[in-house]
């Protein structure tokens, strides 16, 4: 057992946090959002500085997933508009068939931007209708392809001869129609009409992808909550009413401490899930628990942040809304509260290793 | 070493040995004695404690210098969780709160005098903190100790002195300097319960047992019964309370309520697991328990690394105690009308009445050891840095 980060990980966290603070201006994110764009310049800088190495490497000390998660959390705390987590989950699949490392270097250089295209019209991971012919032509439609119009490639879940698989498709061959989501992050509906597709993995990889995506999306919720709490605490220290900082009023303090409790437990459930995946445990329970916890906590915590900010929290000049909207959007992505509770519910007759 | 939430093989081994040991000792007679004495002990509990001590488990995490085993404190976490899960007596607050305080603040002579007795299960301490007019505002306590020659003379009254009637000692908070500041004139004095002038009166409770009020009328104890420095008792109280909070945050008893609930609903007689609404409710309860466990484990980890969790201890105390009420309440709802039956009702009760009993018991945890409202203020100040 070890619940602490390594010194290297702490330094990495600090250094990425500093890098993002220097290179991501929230005013610029605001502009990008309004134009439904993504932060291409930041993506390039992340590649130049070697941060994209995190998504491809096996990691020193076998800790690649934990390192990756810390980066996802940092990026979420800075509201960065880049498909880091999307590329990360795809890279785990692609590297298995990347003997010479060519794909990996293209990813690390920022040139290959690949995003998952999994869900279809019915919000159900088990209902995949997209099909690939024996000649390798893929047809179908995917919903919620995050950064789908911005990516160079899609990793599409589809069936070939009745067998589930993941297929790499050139994004230029997909018809991408943008969706307007609450998070104001790029997402689209993608249609494929007999486009060339290369099979890169089977059903097992598809399931693993959901487990990792779920855990990372949970951590994105946590990042949004952490940032919202920090802003709220700052606000409560500065904002004065009745002649004193509102952070002296017990009602406000108690809201803040309830936020902190929700965040602390969700964050540890995320790292418990990530470290189990790292150890090769494919039990869906922990990722589901992490996501159910974070997805359930996020809206409650974010609404408390708004309650304390009052009117100042809802204007776009204030940064709080980034985290409110992204936090809720992420709470729906990769498994809602209900879906994840169902995963737990299906297993309630199995003994729990509580102690 | 990378982040890893799995127990080490040594910890798993210990837990398995402990579980086998508990299975052997968990007889109806022992449980009955525990229920009747509320942990204070009797012949069977004494024998159980001696058996624990023979295996070196009671003091396995204490420093080697005071006869401990010097193991990492995660072993104590496992020990407490298992004992709580199986509802076994293990010294409770004497073990989890008083012993660490004696270790941290006691004189060498006090360590020698009390610690061996605590780990053999021979000594039991009651906490003498609250007074009728000093509850959450504990520092306004008025029970007074005056120095007369080589003795302290104590006058006053305490309330919620649980276990005093079955304890050997009272860990008494007294005012030793009435002219000092509110927090600056308090000391901790260890008072043997059989000292003349100590009167114990039971207050019967809605959870079936009793707590006590205790009266101190010219109670005389030697000067060296003060723990730490005279008038420096407040930090000792805070230290002991912090340990108490960590213990109050234990997951074991809650996990047991959950497991018994699932077992009951899955049983042939109840057969409720085919209902998706029931499964959903259980999934929510399991999730909340997992969330709480994460906080409890984090505390154990911080302590094992030599740290003192303050904000974290308060967070886990809030979460665990509020979950206990919630869990008991929702378990009763799932059991239907039978959820309100007591264990000693006609033909018994589902879950041996554990949900019903915990519903009655659970309020005390939310205010005991520092109210959850004070805990939230601690999180806000110590954890988040909000102004006081």
PDB file of C-alpha atoms in Angstrom, chain A residues 96-318:
ATOM      1  CA  UNK A  96      -0.297  -2.655 -28.741  1.00  0.00           C
ATOM      2  CA  UNK A  97      -0.035  -2.816 -32.550  1.00  0.00           C
ATOM      3  CA  UNK A  98       2.711  -0.250 -32.850  1.00  0.00           C
ATOM      4  CA  UNK A  99       5.813  -2.418 -32.975  1.00  0.00           C
ATOM      5  CA  UNK A 100       8.159   0.155 -34.486  1.00  0.00           C
ATOM      6  CA  UNK A 101       6.834   3.014 -32.362  1.00  0.00           C
ATOM      7  CA  UNK A 102       5.960   5.137 -35.397  1.00  0.00           C
ATOM      8  CA  UNK A 103       2.383   5.785 -34.240  1.00  0.00           C
ATOM      9  CA  UNK A 104       3.562   6.664 -30.778  1.00  0.00           C
ATOM     10  CA  UNK A 105       6.050   9.230 -31.986  1.00  0.00           C
ATOM     11  CA  UNK A 106       3.424  10.843 -34.187  1.00  0.00           C
ATOM     12  CA  UNK A 107       1.140  11.108 -31.160  1.00  0.00           C
ATOM     13  CA  UNK A 108       3.883  12.533 -28.974  1.00  0.00           C
ATOM     14  CA  UNK A 109       4.745  15.098 -31.653  1.00  0.00           C
ATOM     15  CA  UNK A 110       1.120  16.202 -31.653  1.00  0.00           C
ATOM     16  CA  UNK A 111       0.554  15.268 -35.286  1.00  0.00           C
ATOM     17  CA  UNK A 112      -1.656  12.274 -34.749  1.00  0.00           C
ATOM     18  CA  UNK A 113      -4.745  13.338 -32.796  1.00  0.00           C
ATOM     19  CA  UNK A 114      -6.990  10.359 -32.309  1.00  0.00           C
ATOM     20  CA  UNK A 115     -10.275  10.419 -30.448  1.00  0.00           C
ATOM     21  CA  UNK A 116     -12.711   7.671 -29.479  1.00  0.00           C
ATOM     22  CA  UNK A 117     -15.990   7.256 -31.385  1.00  0.00           C
ATOM     23  CA  UNK A 118     -17.955   4.762 -29.337  1.00  0.00           C
ATOM     24  CA  UNK A 119     -21.524   5.662 -28.403  1.00  0.00           C
ATOM     25  CA  UNK A 120     -24.370   5.689 -30.881  1.00  0.00           C
ATOM     26  CA  UNK A 121     -27.840   7.226 -30.911  1.00  0.00           C
ATOM     27  CA  UNK A 122     -28.952   5.039 -28.034  1.00  0.00           C
ATOM     28  CA  UNK A 123     -26.825   5.886 -24.996  1.00  0.00           C
ATOM     29  CA  UNK A 124     -25.776   2.279 -24.439  1.00  0.00           C
ATOM     30  CA  UNK A 125     -22.266   0.840 -24.535  1.00  0.00           C
ATOM     31  CA  UNK A 126     -23.675  -2.551 -25.466  1.00  0.00           C
ATOM     32  CA  UNK A 127     -25.546  -1.398 -28.543  1.00  0.00           C
ATOM     33  CA  UNK A 128     -23.012  -0.868 -31.280  1.00  0.00           C
ATOM     34  CA  UNK A 129     -24.543  -0.950 -34.740  1.00  0.00           C
ATOM     35  CA  UNK A 130     -21.630   0.408 -36.813  1.00  0.00           C
ATOM     36  CA  UNK A 131     -20.354  -2.257 -39.177  1.00  0.00           C
ATOM     37  CA  UNK A 132     -17.199  -2.978 -41.088  1.00  0.00           C
ATOM     38  CA  UNK A 133     -17.265  -5.055 -44.277  1.00  0.00           C
ATOM     39  CA  UNK A 134     -14.750  -7.825 -44.885  1.00  0.00           C
ATOM     40  CA  UNK A 135     -13.085  -5.436 -47.310  1.00  0.00           C
ATOM     41  CA  UNK A 136     -12.498  -3.049 -44.398  1.00  0.00           C
ATOM     42  CA  UNK A 137     -15.115  -0.391 -45.112  1.00  0.00           C
ATOM     43  CA  UNK A 138     -16.855   1.125 -42.079  1.00  0.00           C
ATOM     44  CA  UNK A 139     -20.395   2.512 -42.039  1.00  0.00           C
ATOM     45  CA  UNK A 140     -22.362   3.942 -39.174  1.00  0.00           C
ATOM     46  CA  UNK A 141     -23.020   6.997 -37.038  1.00  0.00           C
ATOM     47  CA  UNK A 142     -21.483   7.970 -33.711  1.00  0.00           C
ATOM     48  CA  UNK A 143     -22.667  10.461 -31.137  1.00  0.00           C
ATOM     49  CA  UNK A 144     -20.528  12.541 -28.819  1.00  0.00           C
ATOM     50  CA  UNK A 145     -17.237  12.160 -30.613  1.00  0.00           C
ATOM     51  CA  UNK A 146     -15.320  14.637 -28.475  1.00  0.00           C
ATOM     52  CA  UNK A 147     -12.926  16.757 -30.561  1.00  0.00           C
ATOM     53  CA  UNK A 148     -14.110  14.671 -33.534  1.00  0.00           C
ATOM     54  CA  UNK A 149     -13.894  17.526 -36.050  1.00  0.00           C
ATOM     55  CA  UNK A 150     -10.513  18.604 -34.703  1.00  0.00           C
ATOM     56  CA  UNK A 151      -8.882  15.164 -34.559  1.00  0.00           C
ATOM     57  CA  UNK A 152      -6.903  13.599 -37.396  1.00  0.00           C
ATOM     58  CA  UNK A 153      -8.310  10.146 -36.668  1.00  0.00           C
ATOM     59  CA  UNK A 154     -11.225   8.450 -34.948  1.00  0.00           C
ATOM     60  CA  UNK A 155     -10.973   5.164 -33.115  1.00  0.00           C
ATOM     61  CA  UNK A 156     -14.371   3.695 -33.900  1.00  0.00           C
ATOM     62  CA  UNK A 157     -16.127   0.851 -32.106  1.00  0.00           C
ATOM     63  CA  UNK A 158     -17.795  -1.340 -34.733  1.00  0.00           C
ATOM     64  CA  UNK A 159     -18.632  -4.922 -35.586  1.00  0.00           C
ATOM     65  CA  UNK A 160     -16.985  -6.997 -38.274  1.00  0.00           C
ATOM     66  CA  UNK A 161     -18.510 -10.423 -38.929  1.00  0.00           C
ATOM     67  CA  UNK A 162     -20.500  -9.964 -35.711  1.00  0.00           C
ATOM     68  CA  UNK A 163     -17.347  -9.424 -33.681  1.00  0.00           C
ATOM     69  CA  UNK A 164     -16.666  -6.211 -31.746  1.00  0.00           C
ATOM     70  CA  UNK A 165     -13.543  -4.313 -32.594  1.00  0.00           C
ATOM     71  CA  UNK A 166     -11.872  -0.915 -32.612  1.00  0.00           C
ATOM     72  CA  UNK A 167     -11.107   0.557 -36.018  1.00  0.00           C
ATOM     73  CA  UNK A 168      -8.883   3.453 -36.961  1.00  0.00           C
ATOM     74  CA  UNK A 169     -10.482   5.850 -39.411  1.00  0.00           C
ATOM     75  CA  UNK A 170      -9.086   8.988 -41.051  1.00  0.00           C
ATOM     76  CA  UNK A 171     -11.165  11.874 -39.694  1.00  0.00           C
ATOM     77  CA  UNK A 172     -11.234  13.496 -43.138  1.00  0.00           C
ATOM     78  CA  UNK A 173     -13.441  10.642 -44.274  1.00  0.00           C
ATOM     79  CA  UNK A 174     -16.009  11.234 -41.532  1.00  0.00           C
ATOM     80  CA  UNK A 175     -18.810  13.753 -41.800  1.00  0.00           C
ATOM     81  CA  UNK A 176     -18.641  15.684 -38.515  1.00  0.00           C
ATOM     82  CA  UNK A 177     -21.539  17.854 -37.429  1.00  0.00           C
ATOM     83  CA  UNK A 178     -20.810  19.876 -34.300  1.00  0.00           C
ATOM     84  CA  UNK A 179     -22.938  19.435 -31.186  1.00  0.00           C
ATOM     85  CA  UNK A 180     -23.521  22.228 -28.745  1.00  0.00           C
ATOM     86  CA  UNK A 181     -22.868  20.790 -25.303  1.00  0.00           C
ATOM     87  CA  UNK A 182     -23.227  22.343 -21.877  1.00  0.00           C
ATOM     88  CA  UNK A 183     -19.447  22.100 -21.434  1.00  0.00           C
ATOM     89  CA  UNK A 184     -18.818  24.238 -24.530  1.00  0.00           C
ATOM     90  CA  UNK A 185     -16.056  21.828 -25.437  1.00  0.00           C
ATOM     91  CA  UNK A 186     -15.894  20.520 -29.016  1.00  0.00           C
ATOM     92  CA  UNK A 187     -17.966  17.426 -29.684  1.00  0.00           C
ATOM     93  CA  UNK A 188     -19.701  16.162 -32.772  1.00  0.00           C
ATOM     94  CA  UNK A 189     -21.925  13.638 -34.387  1.00  0.00           C
ATOM     95  CA  UNK A 190     -19.870  11.665 -36.899  1.00  0.00           C
ATOM     96  CA  UNK A 191     -21.191   9.739 -39.878  1.00  0.00           C
ATOM     97  CA  UNK A 192     -19.156   7.209 -41.799  1.00  0.00           C
ATOM     98  CA  UNK A 193     -20.203   5.941 -45.212  1.00  0.00           C
ATOM     99  CA  UNK A 194     -18.132   2.967 -46.325  1.00  0.00           C
ATOM    100  CA  UNK A 195     -14.898   4.641 -45.253  1.00  0.00           C
ATOM    101  CA  UNK A 196     -11.562   2.749 -45.097  1.00  0.00           C
ATOM    102  CA  UNK A 197     -11.019   1.397 -41.587  1.00  0.00           C
ATOM    103  CA  UNK A 198      -8.118  -0.473 -40.070  1.00  0.00           C
ATOM    104  CA  UNK A 199      -8.857  -2.942 -37.282  1.00  0.00           C
ATOM    105  CA  UNK A 200      -6.491  -2.258 -34.389  1.00  0.00           C
ATOM    106  CA  UNK A 201      -8.043  -4.119 -31.463  1.00  0.00           C
ATOM    107  CA  UNK A 202     -10.836  -6.382 -30.283  1.00  0.00           C
ATOM    108  CA  UNK A 203     -13.613  -6.342 -27.726  1.00  0.00           C
ATOM    109  CA  UNK A 204     -11.330  -6.627 -24.717  1.00  0.00           C
ATOM    110  CA  UNK A 205      -9.577  -3.401 -25.645  1.00  0.00           C
ATOM    111  CA  UNK A 206     -12.967  -1.730 -26.095  1.00  0.00           C
ATOM    112  CA  UNK A 207     -13.979  -2.706 -22.556  1.00  0.00           C
ATOM    113  CA  UNK A 208     -10.620  -1.615 -21.134  1.00  0.00           C
ATOM    114  CA  UNK A 209     -11.013   1.676 -22.916  1.00  0.00           C
ATOM    115  CA  UNK A 210     -14.315   2.314 -21.161  1.00  0.00           C
ATOM    116  CA  UNK A 211     -12.795   1.460 -17.765  1.00  0.00           C
ATOM    117  CA  UNK A 212      -9.941   3.898 -18.280  1.00  0.00           C
ATOM    118  CA  UNK A 213     -12.105   6.569 -19.910  1.00  0.00           C
ATOM    119  CA  UNK A 214     -14.531   6.331 -17.024  1.00  0.00           C
ATOM    120  CA  UNK A 215     -11.798   6.721 -14.415  1.00  0.00           C
ATOM    121  CA  UNK A 216     -10.195   9.662 -16.213  1.00  0.00           C
ATOM    122  CA  UNK A 217     -13.526  11.408 -16.804  1.00  0.00           C
ATOM    123  CA  UNK A 218     -14.217  11.009 -13.073  1.00  0.00           C
ATOM    124  CA  UNK A 219     -10.936  12.746 -12.406  1.00  0.00           C
ATOM    125  CA  UNK A 220     -11.924  15.532 -14.785  1.00  0.00           C
ATOM    126  CA  UNK A 221     -14.996  16.079 -12.605  1.00  0.00           C
ATOM    127  CA  UNK A 222     -12.722  16.151  -9.572  1.00  0.00           C
ATOM    128  CA  UNK A 223     -10.451  18.721 -11.239  1.00  0.00           C
ATOM    129  CA  UNK A 224     -13.437  20.966 -11.921  1.00  0.00           C
ATOM    130  CA  UNK A 225     -14.606  20.615  -8.316  1.00  0.00           C
ATOM    131  CA  UNK A 226     -11.151  21.312  -6.890  1.00  0.00           C
ATOM    132  CA  UNK A 227     -10.805  24.486  -8.898  1.00  0.00           C
ATOM    133  CA  UNK A 228     -14.318  25.615  -7.996  1.00  0.00           C
ATOM    134  CA  UNK A 229     -13.587  25.082  -4.293  1.00  0.00           C
ATOM    135  CA  UNK A 230     -10.336  26.993  -4.494  1.00  0.00           C
ATOM    136  CA  UNK A 231     -12.064  29.923  -6.170  1.00  0.00           C
ATOM    137  CA  UNK A 232     -14.874  29.776  -3.631  1.00  0.00           C
ATOM    138  CA  UNK A 233     -12.518  29.833  -0.656  1.00  0.00           C
ATOM    139  CA  UNK A 234     -10.654  32.809  -2.154  1.00  0.00           C
ATOM    140  CA  UNK A 235     -13.930  34.587  -2.732  1.00  0.00           C
ATOM    141  CA  UNK A 236     -15.186  33.883   0.796  1.00  0.00           C
ATOM    142  CA  UNK A 237     -11.999  35.360   2.248  1.00  0.00           C
ATOM    143  CA  UNK A 238     -12.247  38.573   0.236  1.00  0.00           C
ATOM    144  CA  UNK A 239     -15.942  39.225  -0.081  1.00  0.00           C
ATOM    145  CA  UNK A 240     -17.244  41.248   2.857  1.00  0.00           C
ATOM    146  CA  UNK A 241     -20.810  41.620   4.055  1.00  0.00           C
ATOM    147  CA  UNK A 242     -22.057  42.829   7.437  1.00  0.00           C
ATOM    148  CA  UNK A 243     -18.560  44.211   7.941  1.00  0.00           C
ATOM    149  CA  UNK A 244     -16.637  40.943   7.712  1.00  0.00           C
ATOM    150  CA  UNK A 245     -15.486  38.330   5.209  1.00  0.00           C
ATOM    151  CA  UNK A 246     -18.377  35.994   4.428  1.00  0.00           C
ATOM    152  CA  UNK A 247     -15.947  33.121   5.105  1.00  0.00           C
ATOM    153  CA  UNK A 248     -16.456  33.872   8.803  1.00  0.00           C
ATOM    154  CA  UNK A 249     -20.135  32.928   8.646  1.00  0.00           C
ATOM    155  CA  UNK A 250     -20.742  29.405   9.748  1.00  0.00           C
ATOM    156  CA  UNK A 251     -23.254  28.664   7.005  1.00  0.00           C
ATOM    157  CA  UNK A 252     -20.656  29.555   4.371  1.00  0.00           C
ATOM    158  CA  UNK A 253     -17.851  27.683   6.146  1.00  0.00           C
ATOM    159  CA  UNK A 254     -19.986  24.577   6.395  1.00  0.00           C
ATOM    160  CA  UNK A 255     -20.812  24.662   2.691  1.00  0.00           C
ATOM    161  CA  UNK A 256     -17.093  24.888   1.956  1.00  0.00           C
ATOM    162  CA  UNK A 257     -16.209  22.026   4.250  1.00  0.00           C
ATOM    163  CA  UNK A 258     -18.942  19.839   2.740  1.00  0.00           C
ATOM    164  CA  UNK A 259     -17.460  20.578  -0.679  1.00  0.00           C
ATOM    165  CA  UNK A 260     -14.008  19.565   0.578  1.00  0.00           C
ATOM    166  CA  UNK A 261     -15.345  16.259   1.948  1.00  0.00           C
ATOM    167  CA  UNK A 262     -17.028  15.322  -1.332  1.00  0.00           C
ATOM    168  CA  UNK A 263     -13.890  16.151  -3.280  1.00  0.00           C
ATOM    169  CA  UNK A 264     -11.523  14.270  -0.967  1.00  0.00           C
ATOM    170  CA  UNK A 265     -13.514  11.045  -1.116  1.00  0.00           C
ATOM    171  CA  UNK A 266     -14.156  11.182  -4.875  1.00  0.00           C
ATOM    172  CA  UNK A 267     -10.526  11.923  -5.627  1.00  0.00           C
ATOM    173  CA  UNK A 268      -9.297   8.939  -3.622  1.00  0.00           C
ATOM    174  CA  UNK A 269     -11.871   6.675  -5.284  1.00  0.00           C
ATOM    175  CA  UNK A 270     -10.484   7.862  -8.654  1.00  0.00           C
ATOM    176  CA  UNK A 271      -6.925   7.006  -7.695  1.00  0.00           C
ATOM    177  CA  UNK A 272      -8.062   3.706  -6.226  1.00  0.00           C
ATOM    178  CA  UNK A 273      -9.619   2.899  -9.618  1.00  0.00           C
ATOM    179  CA  UNK A 274      -6.591   4.106 -11.566  1.00  0.00           C
ATOM    180  CA  UNK A 275      -4.132   2.168  -9.432  1.00  0.00           C
ATOM    181  CA  UNK A 276      -6.243  -0.986  -9.809  1.00  0.00           C
ATOM    182  CA  UNK A 277      -6.190  -0.559 -13.601  1.00  0.00           C
ATOM    183  CA  UNK A 278      -2.466   0.026 -13.375  1.00  0.00           C
ATOM    184  CA  UNK A 279      -2.133  -3.300 -11.584  1.00  0.00           C
ATOM    185  CA  UNK A 280      -4.037  -5.031 -14.384  1.00  0.00           C
ATOM    186  CA  UNK A 281      -7.299  -5.453 -12.470  1.00  0.00           C
ATOM    187  CA  UNK A 282     -10.172  -5.419 -14.984  1.00  0.00           C
ATOM    188  CA  UNK A 283     -13.002  -5.442 -12.443  1.00  0.00           C
ATOM    189  CA  UNK A 284     -15.480  -2.726 -13.584  1.00  0.00           C
ATOM    190  CA  UNK A 285     -16.521  -1.963  -9.995  1.00  0.00           C
ATOM    191  CA  UNK A 286     -13.857   0.573  -9.015  1.00  0.00           C
ATOM    192  CA  UNK A 287     -14.048   2.727 -12.154  1.00  0.00           C
ATOM    193  CA  UNK A 288     -17.838   2.690 -11.783  1.00  0.00           C
ATOM    194  CA  UNK A 289     -17.606   3.693  -8.115  1.00  0.00           C
ATOM    195  CA  UNK A 290     -15.160   6.494  -8.927  1.00  0.00           C
ATOM    196  CA  UNK A 291     -17.352   7.825 -11.719  1.00  0.00           C
ATOM    197  CA  UNK A 292     -20.621   7.479  -9.798  1.00  0.00           C
ATOM    198  CA  UNK A 293     -19.050   9.318  -6.879  1.00  0.00           C
ATOM    199  CA  UNK A 294     -17.500  12.135  -8.918  1.00  0.00           C
ATOM    200  CA  UNK A 295     -20.520  12.497 -11.206  1.00  0.00           C
ATOM    201  CA  UNK A 296     -22.843  12.726  -8.252  1.00  0.00           C
ATOM    202  CA  UNK A 297     -20.639  15.078  -6.259  1.00  0.00           C
ATOM    203  CA  UNK A 298     -19.757  17.467  -9.095  1.00  0.00           C
ATOM    204  CA  UNK A 299     -23.117  19.185  -9.610  1.00  0.00           C
ATOM    205  CA  UNK A 300     -23.692  19.428  -5.857  1.00  0.00           C
ATOM    206  CA  UNK A 301     -20.269  20.877  -5.156  1.00  0.00           C
ATOM    207  CA  UNK A 302     -20.440  23.250  -8.120  1.00  0.00           C
ATOM    208  CA  UNK A 303     -23.860  24.530  -7.126  1.00  0.00           C
ATOM    209  CA  UNK A 304     -22.553  25.257  -3.620  1.00  0.00           C
ATOM    210  CA  UNK A 305     -19.708  27.214  -5.220  1.00  0.00           C
ATOM    211  CA  UNK A 306     -22.320  29.284  -7.032  1.00  0.00           C
ATOM    212  CA  UNK A 307     -24.357  29.769  -3.910  1.00  0.00           C
ATOM    213  CA  UNK A 308     -21.368  31.315  -2.174  1.00  0.00           C
ATOM    214  CA  UNK A 309     -20.346  33.409  -5.205  1.00  0.00           C
ATOM    215  CA  UNK A 310     -23.849  34.824  -5.659  1.00  0.00           C
ATOM    216  CA  UNK A 311     -24.333  36.924  -8.791  1.00  0.00           C
ATOM    217  CA  UNK A 312     -20.598  37.237  -9.281  1.00  0.00           C
ATOM    218  CA  UNK A 313     -20.381  33.538 -10.080  1.00  0.00           C
ATOM    219  CA  UNK A 314     -22.734  33.534 -13.044  1.00  0.00           C
ATOM    220  CA  UNK A 315     -21.232  36.297 -15.167  1.00  0.00           C
ATOM    221  CA  UNK A 316     -18.821  35.253 -17.865  1.00  0.00           C
ATOM    222  CA  UNK A 317     -16.198  37.694 -16.609  1.00  0.00           C
ATOM    223  CA  UNK A 318     -15.747  35.321 -13.700  1.00  0.00           C
TER     224      UNK A 318
END
